[in-house]
PDB file of C-alpha atoms and ligand atoms in Angstrom:
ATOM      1  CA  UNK A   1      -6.636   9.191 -12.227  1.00 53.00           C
ATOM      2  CA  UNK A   2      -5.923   5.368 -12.620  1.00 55.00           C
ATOM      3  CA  UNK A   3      -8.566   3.642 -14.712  1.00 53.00           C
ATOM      4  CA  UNK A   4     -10.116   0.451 -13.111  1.00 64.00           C
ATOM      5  CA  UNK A   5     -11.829   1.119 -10.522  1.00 91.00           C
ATOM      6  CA  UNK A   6     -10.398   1.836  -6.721  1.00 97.00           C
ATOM      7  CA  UNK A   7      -8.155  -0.412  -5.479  1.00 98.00           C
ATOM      8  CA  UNK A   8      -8.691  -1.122  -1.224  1.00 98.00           C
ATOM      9  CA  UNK A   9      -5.304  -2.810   0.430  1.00 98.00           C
ATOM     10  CA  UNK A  10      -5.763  -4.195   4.307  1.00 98.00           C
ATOM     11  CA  UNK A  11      -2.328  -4.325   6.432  1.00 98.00           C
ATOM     12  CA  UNK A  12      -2.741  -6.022   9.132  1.00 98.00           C
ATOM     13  CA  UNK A  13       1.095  -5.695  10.356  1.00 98.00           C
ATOM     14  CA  UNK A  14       1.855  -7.917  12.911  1.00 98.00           C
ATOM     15  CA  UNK A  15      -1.812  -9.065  13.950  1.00 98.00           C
ATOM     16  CA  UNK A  16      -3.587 -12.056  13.950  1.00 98.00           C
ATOM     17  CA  UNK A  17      -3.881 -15.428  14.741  1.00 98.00           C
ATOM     18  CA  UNK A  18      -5.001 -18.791  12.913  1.00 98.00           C
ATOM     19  CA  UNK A  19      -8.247 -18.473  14.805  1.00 98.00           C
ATOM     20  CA  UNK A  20      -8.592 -14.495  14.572  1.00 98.00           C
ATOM     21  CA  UNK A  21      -7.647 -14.973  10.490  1.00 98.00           C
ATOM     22  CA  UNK A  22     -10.446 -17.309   9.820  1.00 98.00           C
ATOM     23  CA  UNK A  23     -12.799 -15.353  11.325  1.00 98.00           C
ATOM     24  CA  UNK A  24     -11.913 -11.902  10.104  1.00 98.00           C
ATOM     25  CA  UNK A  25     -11.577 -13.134   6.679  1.00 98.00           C
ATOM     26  CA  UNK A  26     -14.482 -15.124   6.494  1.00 98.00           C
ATOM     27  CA  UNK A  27     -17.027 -12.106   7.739  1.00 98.00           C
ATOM     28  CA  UNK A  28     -15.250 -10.166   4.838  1.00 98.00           C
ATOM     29  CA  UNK A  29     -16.261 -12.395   2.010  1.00 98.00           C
ATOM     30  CA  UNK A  30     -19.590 -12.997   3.187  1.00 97.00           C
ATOM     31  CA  UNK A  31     -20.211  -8.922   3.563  1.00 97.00           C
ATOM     32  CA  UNK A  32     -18.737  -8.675   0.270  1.00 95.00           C
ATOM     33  CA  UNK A  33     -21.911  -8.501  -1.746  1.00 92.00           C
ATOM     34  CA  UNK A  34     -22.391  -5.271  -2.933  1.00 87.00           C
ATOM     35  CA  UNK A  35     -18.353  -4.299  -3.322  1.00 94.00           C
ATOM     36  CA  UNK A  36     -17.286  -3.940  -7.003  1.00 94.00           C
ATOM     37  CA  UNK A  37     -13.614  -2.127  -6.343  1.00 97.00           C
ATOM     38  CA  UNK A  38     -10.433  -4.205  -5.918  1.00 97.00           C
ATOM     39  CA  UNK A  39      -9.572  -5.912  -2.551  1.00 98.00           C
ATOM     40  CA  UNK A  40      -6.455  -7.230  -1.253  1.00 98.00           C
ATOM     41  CA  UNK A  41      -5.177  -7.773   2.177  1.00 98.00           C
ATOM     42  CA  UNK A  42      -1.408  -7.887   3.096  1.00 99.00           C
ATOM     43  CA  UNK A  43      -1.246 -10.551   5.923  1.00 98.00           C
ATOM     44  CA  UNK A  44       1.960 -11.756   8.290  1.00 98.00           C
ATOM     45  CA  UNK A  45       4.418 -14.213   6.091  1.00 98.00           C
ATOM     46  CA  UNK A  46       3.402 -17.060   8.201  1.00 98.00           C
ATOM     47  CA  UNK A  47      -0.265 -16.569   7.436  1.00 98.00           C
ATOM     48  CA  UNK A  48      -0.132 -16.864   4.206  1.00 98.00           C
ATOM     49  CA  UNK A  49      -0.689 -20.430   3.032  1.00 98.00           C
ATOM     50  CA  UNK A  50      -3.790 -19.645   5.428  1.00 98.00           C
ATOM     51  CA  UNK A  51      -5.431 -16.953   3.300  1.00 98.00           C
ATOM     52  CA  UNK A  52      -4.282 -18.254   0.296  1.00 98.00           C
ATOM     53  CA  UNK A  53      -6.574 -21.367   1.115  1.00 98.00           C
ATOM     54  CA  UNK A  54      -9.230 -19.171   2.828  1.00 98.00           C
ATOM     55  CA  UNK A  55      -9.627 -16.627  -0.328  1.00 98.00           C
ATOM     56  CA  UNK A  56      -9.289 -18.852  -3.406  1.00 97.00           C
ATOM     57  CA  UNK A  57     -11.783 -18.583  -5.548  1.00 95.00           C
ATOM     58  CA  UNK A  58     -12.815 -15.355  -4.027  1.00 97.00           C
ATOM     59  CA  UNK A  59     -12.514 -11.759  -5.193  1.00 95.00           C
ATOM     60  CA  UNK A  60     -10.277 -10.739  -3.016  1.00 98.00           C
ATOM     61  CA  UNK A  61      -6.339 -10.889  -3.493  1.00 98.00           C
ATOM     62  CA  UNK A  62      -3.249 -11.239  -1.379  1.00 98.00           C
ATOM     63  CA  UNK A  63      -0.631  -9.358  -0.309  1.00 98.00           C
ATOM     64  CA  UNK A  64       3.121  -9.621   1.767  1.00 98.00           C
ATOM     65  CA  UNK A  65       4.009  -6.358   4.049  1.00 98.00           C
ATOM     66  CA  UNK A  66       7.600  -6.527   2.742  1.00 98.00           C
ATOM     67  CA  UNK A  67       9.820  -8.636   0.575  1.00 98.00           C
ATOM     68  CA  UNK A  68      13.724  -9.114   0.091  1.00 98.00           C
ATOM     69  CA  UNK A  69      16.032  -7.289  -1.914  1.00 98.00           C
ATOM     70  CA  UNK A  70      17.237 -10.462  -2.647  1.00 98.00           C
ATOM     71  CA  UNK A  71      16.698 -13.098  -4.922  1.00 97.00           C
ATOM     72  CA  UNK A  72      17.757 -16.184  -2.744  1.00 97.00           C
ATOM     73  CA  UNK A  73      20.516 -17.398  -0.436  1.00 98.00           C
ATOM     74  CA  UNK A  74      22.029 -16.393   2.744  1.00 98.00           C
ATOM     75  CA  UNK A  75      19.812 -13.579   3.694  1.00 98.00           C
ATOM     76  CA  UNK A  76      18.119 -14.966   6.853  1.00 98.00           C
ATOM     77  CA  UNK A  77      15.139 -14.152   8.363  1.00 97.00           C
ATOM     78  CA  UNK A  78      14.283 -12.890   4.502  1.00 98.00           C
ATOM     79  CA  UNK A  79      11.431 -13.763   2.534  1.00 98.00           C
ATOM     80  CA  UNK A  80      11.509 -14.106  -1.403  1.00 98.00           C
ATOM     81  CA  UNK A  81       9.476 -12.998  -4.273  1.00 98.00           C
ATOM     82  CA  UNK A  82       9.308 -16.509  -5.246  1.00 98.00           C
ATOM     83  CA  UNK A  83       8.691 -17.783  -1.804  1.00 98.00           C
ATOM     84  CA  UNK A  84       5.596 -15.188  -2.348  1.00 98.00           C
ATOM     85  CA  UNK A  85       4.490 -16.385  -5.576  1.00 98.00           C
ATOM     86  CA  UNK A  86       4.408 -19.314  -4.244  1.00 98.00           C
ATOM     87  CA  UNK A  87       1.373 -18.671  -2.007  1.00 98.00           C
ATOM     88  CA  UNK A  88      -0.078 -16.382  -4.801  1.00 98.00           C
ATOM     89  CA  UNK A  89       0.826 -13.554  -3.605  1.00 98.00           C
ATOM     90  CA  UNK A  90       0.114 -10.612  -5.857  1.00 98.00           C
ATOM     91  CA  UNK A  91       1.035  -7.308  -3.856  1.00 98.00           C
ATOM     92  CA  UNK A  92       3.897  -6.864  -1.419  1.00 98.00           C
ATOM     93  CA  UNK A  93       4.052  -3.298   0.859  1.00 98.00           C
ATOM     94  CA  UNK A  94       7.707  -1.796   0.160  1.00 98.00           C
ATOM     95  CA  UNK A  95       8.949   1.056   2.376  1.00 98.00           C
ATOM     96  CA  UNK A  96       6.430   1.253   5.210  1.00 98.00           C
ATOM     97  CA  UNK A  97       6.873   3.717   7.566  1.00 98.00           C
ATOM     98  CA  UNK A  98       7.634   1.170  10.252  1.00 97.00           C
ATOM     99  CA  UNK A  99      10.190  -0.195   7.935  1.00 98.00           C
ATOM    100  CA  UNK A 100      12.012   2.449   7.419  1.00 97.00           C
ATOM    101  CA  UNK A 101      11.835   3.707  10.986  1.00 96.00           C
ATOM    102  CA  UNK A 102      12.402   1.019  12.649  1.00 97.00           C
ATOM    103  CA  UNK A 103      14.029  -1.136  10.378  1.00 97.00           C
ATOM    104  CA  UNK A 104      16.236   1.266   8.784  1.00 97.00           C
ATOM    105  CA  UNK A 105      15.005   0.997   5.098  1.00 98.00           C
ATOM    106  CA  UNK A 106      16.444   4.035   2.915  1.00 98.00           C
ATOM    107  CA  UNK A 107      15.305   5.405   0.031  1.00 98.00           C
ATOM    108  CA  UNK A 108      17.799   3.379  -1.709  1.00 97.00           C
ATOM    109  CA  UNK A 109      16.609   0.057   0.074  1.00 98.00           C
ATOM    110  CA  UNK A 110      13.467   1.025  -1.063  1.00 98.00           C
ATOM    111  CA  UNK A 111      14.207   1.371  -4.469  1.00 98.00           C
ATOM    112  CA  UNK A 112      15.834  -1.976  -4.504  1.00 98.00           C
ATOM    113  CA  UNK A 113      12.984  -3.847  -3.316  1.00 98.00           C
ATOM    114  CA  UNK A 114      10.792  -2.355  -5.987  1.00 98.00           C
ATOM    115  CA  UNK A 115      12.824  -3.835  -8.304  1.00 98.00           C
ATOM    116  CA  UNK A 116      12.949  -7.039  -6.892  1.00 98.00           C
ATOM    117  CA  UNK A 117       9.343  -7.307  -6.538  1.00 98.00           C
ATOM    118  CA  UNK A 118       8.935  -6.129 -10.444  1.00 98.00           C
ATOM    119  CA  UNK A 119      11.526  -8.697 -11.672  1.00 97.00           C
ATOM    120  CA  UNK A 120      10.225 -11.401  -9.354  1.00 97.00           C
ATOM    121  CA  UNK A 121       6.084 -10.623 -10.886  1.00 97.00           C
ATOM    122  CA  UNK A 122       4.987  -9.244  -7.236  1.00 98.00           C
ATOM    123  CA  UNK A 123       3.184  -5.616  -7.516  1.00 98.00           C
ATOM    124  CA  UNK A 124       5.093  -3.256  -5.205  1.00 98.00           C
ATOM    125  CA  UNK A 125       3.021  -1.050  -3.139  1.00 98.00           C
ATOM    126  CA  UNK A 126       5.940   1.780  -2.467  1.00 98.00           C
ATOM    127  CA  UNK A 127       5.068   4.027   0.579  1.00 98.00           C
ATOM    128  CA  UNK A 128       5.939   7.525   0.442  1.00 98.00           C
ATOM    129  CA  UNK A 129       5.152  10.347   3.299  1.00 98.00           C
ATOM    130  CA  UNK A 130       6.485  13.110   5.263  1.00 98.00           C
ATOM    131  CA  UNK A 131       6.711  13.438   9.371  1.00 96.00           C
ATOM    132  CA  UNK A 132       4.663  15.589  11.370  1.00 95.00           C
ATOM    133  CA  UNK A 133       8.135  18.057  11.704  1.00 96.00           C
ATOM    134  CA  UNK A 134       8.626  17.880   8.082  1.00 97.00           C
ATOM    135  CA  UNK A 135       4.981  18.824   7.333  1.00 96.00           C
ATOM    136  CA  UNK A 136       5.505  21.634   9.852  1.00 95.00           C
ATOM    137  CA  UNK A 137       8.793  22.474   8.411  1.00 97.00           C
ATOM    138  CA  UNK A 138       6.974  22.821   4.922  1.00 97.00           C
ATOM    139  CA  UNK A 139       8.844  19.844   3.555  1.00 98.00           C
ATOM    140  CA  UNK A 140       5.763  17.833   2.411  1.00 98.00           C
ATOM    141  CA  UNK A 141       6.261  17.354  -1.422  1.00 98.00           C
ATOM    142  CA  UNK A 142      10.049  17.930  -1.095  1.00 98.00           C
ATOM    143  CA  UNK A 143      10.101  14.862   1.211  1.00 98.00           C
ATOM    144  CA  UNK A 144       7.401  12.471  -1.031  1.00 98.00           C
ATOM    145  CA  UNK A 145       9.384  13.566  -4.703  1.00 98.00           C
ATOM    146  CA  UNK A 146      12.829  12.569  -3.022  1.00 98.00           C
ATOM    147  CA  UNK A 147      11.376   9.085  -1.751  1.00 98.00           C
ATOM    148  CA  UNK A 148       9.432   8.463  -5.095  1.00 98.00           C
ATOM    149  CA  UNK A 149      12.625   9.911  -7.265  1.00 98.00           C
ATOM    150  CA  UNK A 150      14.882   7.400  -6.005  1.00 98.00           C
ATOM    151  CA  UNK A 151      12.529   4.488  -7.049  1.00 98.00           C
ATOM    152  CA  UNK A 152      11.806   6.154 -10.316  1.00 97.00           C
ATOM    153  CA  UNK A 153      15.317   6.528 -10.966  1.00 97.00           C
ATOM    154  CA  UNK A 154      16.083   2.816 -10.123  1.00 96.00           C
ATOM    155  CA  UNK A 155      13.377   1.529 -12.374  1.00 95.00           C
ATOM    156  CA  UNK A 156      12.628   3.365 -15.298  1.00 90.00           C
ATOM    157  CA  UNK A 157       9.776   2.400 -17.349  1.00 87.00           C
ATOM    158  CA  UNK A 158       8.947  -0.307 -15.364  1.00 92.00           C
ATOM    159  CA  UNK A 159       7.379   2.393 -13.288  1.00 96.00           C
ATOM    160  CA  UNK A 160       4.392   2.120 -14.597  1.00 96.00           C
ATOM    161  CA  UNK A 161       3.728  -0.950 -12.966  1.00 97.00           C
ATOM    162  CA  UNK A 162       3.883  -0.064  -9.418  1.00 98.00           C
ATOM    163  CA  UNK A 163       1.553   1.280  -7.500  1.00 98.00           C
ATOM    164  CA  UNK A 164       2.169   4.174  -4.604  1.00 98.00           C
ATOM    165  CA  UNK A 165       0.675   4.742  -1.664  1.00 98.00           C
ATOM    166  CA  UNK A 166       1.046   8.147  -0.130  1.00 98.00           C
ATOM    167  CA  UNK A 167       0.971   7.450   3.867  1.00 98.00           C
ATOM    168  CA  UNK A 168       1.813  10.765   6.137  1.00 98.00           C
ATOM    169  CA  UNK A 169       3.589   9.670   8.807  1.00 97.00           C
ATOM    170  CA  UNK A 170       1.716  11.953  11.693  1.00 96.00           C
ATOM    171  CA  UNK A 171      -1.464  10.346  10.115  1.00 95.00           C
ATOM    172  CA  UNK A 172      -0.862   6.341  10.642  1.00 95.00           C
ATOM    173  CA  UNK A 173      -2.392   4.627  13.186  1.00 91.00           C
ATOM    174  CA  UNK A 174      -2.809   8.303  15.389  1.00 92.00           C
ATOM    175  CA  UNK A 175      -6.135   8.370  14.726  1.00 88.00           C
ATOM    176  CA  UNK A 176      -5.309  12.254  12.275  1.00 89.00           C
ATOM    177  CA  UNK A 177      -6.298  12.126   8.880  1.00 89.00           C
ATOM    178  CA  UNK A 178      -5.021  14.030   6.553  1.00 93.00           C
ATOM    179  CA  UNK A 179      -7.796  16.684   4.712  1.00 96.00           C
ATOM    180  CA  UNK A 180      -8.934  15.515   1.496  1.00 97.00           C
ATOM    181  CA  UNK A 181      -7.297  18.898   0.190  1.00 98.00           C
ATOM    182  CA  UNK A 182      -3.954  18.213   1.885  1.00 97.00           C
ATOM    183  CA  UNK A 183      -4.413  14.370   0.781  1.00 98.00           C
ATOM    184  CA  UNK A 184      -5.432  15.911  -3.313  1.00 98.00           C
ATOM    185  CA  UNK A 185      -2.369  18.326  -3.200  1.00 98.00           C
ATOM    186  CA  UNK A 186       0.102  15.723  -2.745  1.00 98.00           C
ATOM    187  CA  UNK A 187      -1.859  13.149  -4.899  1.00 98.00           C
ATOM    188  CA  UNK A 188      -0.880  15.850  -7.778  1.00 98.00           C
ATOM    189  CA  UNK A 189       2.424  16.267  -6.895  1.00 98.00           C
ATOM    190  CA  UNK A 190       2.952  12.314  -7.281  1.00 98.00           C
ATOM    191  CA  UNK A 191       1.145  12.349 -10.260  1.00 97.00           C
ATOM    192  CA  UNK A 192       2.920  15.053 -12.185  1.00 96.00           C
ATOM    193  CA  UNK A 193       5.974  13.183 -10.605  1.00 97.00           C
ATOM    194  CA  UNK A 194       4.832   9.853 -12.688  1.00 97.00           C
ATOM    195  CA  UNK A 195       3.661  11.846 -15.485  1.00 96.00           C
ATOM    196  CA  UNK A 196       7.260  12.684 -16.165  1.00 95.00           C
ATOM    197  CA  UNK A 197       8.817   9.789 -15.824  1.00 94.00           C
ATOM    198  CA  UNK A 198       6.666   7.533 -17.948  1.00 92.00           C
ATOM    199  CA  UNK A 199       3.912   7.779 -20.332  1.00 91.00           C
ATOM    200  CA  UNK A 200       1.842   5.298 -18.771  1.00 92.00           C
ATOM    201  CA  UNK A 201       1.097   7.302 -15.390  1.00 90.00           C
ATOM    202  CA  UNK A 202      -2.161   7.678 -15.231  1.00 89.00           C
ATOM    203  CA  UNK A 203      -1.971   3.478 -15.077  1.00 92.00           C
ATOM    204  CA  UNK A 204      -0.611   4.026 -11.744  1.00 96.00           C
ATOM    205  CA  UNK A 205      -2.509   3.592  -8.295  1.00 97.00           C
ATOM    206  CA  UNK A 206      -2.235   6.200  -5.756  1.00 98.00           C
ATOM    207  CA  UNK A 207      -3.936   5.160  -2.509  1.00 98.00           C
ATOM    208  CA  UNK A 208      -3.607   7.039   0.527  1.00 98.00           C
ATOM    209  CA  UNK A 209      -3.117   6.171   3.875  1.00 97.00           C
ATOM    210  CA  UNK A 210      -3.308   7.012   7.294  1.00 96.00           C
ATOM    211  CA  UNK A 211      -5.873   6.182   9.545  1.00 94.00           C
ATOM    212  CA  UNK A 212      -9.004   5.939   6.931  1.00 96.00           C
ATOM    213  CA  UNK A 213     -12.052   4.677   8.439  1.00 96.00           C
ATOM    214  CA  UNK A 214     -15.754   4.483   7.478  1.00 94.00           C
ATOM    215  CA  UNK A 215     -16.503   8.220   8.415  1.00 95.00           C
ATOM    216  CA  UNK A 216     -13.634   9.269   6.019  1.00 96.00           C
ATOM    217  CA  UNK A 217     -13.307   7.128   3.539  1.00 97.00           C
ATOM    218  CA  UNK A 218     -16.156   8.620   1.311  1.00 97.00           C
ATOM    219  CA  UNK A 219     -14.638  12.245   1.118  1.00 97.00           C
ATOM    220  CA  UNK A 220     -10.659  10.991   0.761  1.00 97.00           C
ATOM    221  CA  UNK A 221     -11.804   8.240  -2.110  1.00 97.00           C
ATOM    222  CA  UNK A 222     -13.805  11.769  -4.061  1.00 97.00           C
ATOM    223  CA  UNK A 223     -10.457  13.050  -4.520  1.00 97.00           C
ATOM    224  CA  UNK A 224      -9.294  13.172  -8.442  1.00 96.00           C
ATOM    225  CA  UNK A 225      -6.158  11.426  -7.856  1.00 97.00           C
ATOM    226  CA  UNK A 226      -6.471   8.929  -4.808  1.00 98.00           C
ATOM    227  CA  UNK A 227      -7.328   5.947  -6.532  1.00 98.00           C
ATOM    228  CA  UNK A 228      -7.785   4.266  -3.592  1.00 98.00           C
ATOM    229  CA  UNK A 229      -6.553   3.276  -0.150  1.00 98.00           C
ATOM    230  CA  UNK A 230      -4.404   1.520   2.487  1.00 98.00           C
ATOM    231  CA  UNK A 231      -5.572   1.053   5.473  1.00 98.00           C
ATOM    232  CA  UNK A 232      -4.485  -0.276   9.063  1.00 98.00           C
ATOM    233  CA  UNK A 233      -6.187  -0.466  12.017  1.00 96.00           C
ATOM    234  CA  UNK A 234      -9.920  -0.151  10.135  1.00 97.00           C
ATOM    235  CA  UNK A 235      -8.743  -3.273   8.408  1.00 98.00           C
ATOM    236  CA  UNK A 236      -8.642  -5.700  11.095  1.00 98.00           C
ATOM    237  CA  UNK A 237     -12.365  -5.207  11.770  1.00 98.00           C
ATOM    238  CA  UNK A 238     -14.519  -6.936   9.528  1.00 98.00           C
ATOM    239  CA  UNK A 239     -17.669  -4.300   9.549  1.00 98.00           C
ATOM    240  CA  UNK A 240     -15.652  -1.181   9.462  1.00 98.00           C
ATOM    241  CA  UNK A 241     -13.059  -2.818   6.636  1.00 98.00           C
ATOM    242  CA  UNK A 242     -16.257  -3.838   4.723  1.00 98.00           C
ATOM    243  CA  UNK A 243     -17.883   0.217   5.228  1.00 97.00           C
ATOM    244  CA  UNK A 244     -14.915   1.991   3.366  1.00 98.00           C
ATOM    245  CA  UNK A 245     -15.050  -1.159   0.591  1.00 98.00           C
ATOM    246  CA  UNK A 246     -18.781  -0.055   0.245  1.00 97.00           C
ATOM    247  CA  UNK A 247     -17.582   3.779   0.105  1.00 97.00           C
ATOM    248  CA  UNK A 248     -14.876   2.458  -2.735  1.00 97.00           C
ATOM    249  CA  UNK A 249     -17.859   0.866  -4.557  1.00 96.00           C
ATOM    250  CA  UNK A 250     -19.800   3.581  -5.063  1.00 89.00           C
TER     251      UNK A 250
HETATM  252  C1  PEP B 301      -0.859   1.674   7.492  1.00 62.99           C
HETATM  253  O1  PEP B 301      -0.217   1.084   8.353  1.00 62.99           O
HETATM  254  O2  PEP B 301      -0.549   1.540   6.320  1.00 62.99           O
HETATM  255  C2  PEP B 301      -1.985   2.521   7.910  1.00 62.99           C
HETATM  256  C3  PEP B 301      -2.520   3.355   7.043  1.00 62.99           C
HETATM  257  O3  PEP B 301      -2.401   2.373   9.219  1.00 62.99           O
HETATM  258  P1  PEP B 301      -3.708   3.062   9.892  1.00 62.99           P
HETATM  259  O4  PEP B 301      -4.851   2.906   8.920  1.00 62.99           O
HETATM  260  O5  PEP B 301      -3.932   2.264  11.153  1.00 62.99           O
HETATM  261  O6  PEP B 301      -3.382   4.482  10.151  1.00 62.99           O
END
């Protein structure tokens, strides 16, 4: 398991406002008190300079939900690793689920972006997960070691440096959670995955998510290799994102 400490990302994905952002984020900080694991929360591009302003100085660190392949130029509508930086940006969500479903990201797009975000000094948070069929179809780890294979194989031993987040797709925003023994199994699978690739795995985050809240949060976080989590919906609401910090911190 990954050394320092769980690491908590909020994705807001396309939510919020000026007004809602100040709010939400400011009844974060001031319930932060008693959290002592890492905090970041991946807002909409434009909202950035926002947060940035709102969180400096604080504990808590910020995060894009994508970022180009690209490093500049005619790519429009596309937002750069150094347009990130910019805003002190330190994570950036590759290879969402909603991405590649409805944005047509491949494995190999994927792959790509982590690269980008590595060259361009952005931590990639690469999403991995099966579909409900492909759960059913007893495709699970088949599924996850293609995803994460393809990014391994673009990167090499710059691997080390990302982090993964292992998302079933059945399990986001449906209200299912995946067990803690489902969530474990293919934690390990990851892991080993890593393991062979560099020897600086165990360096490697490997939250989970998919519909964590503050009931869950506890027994999903116990798990030897989820080393933290992502989390949607529950991270919109100040008191329930605040709960599974407290469950991180424990
Ligand atoms: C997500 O979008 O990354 C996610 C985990 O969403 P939710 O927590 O709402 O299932």
């Amino acid at each position: 398991m990954s050394m320092s400490g769980k690491l908590m990302v909020g994705n807001w994905k396309m939510n919020g406002s000026l007004a809602a952002n100040a709010s939400l984020l400011s009844d974060i900080l001031s319930g932060m008190g008693r959290v002592s694991c890492r905090v970041a929360v991946c807002l909409p591009a434009p909202y950035l300079a926002q947060a940035q302003s709102l969180l400096a100085g604080s504990a808590v660190e910020l995060g894009a939900q994508d970022v180009s392949a690209h490093e500049s130029g005619a790519y429009t509508g596309e937002v750069s690793c150094a347009m990130l930086r910019d805003f002190a940006v330190r994570y950036a969500i590759v290879g969402h689920s909603e991405r590649r479903q409805y944005h047509g990201e491949t494995d190999a797009t994927v792959a790509h972006k982590t690269q980008r975000a590595l060259a361009g000094g952005i931590t990639p948070i690469v999403c991995v997960g099966e579909s409900l069929a492909e759960r059913e179809a007893g495709q699970t780890e088949a599924v996850v070691k293609r995803q994460l294979a393809t990014v391994i194989h673009t990167n090499g031993h710059c691997i080390s440096e990302i982090v993964v987040a292992y998302e079933p797709v059945w399990a986001i925003g449906t209200g299912l959670t995946a067990t803690p023994e489902q969530v474990q199994s293919v934690h390990a699978v990851l892991r080993a995955q890593l393991l062979a690739a560099t020897a600086h795995a165990e360096r490697v985050s490997i939250l989970y998510g998919g519909s964590m809240n503050a009931a869950n949060a506890a027994s999903l976080l116990d798990q030897p290799d989820v080393d933290g989590g992502l989390i949607g919906g529950a991270s919109l609401k100040a008191a329930d994102f605040l709960s599974i910090l407290k469950a991180a911190s424990r």
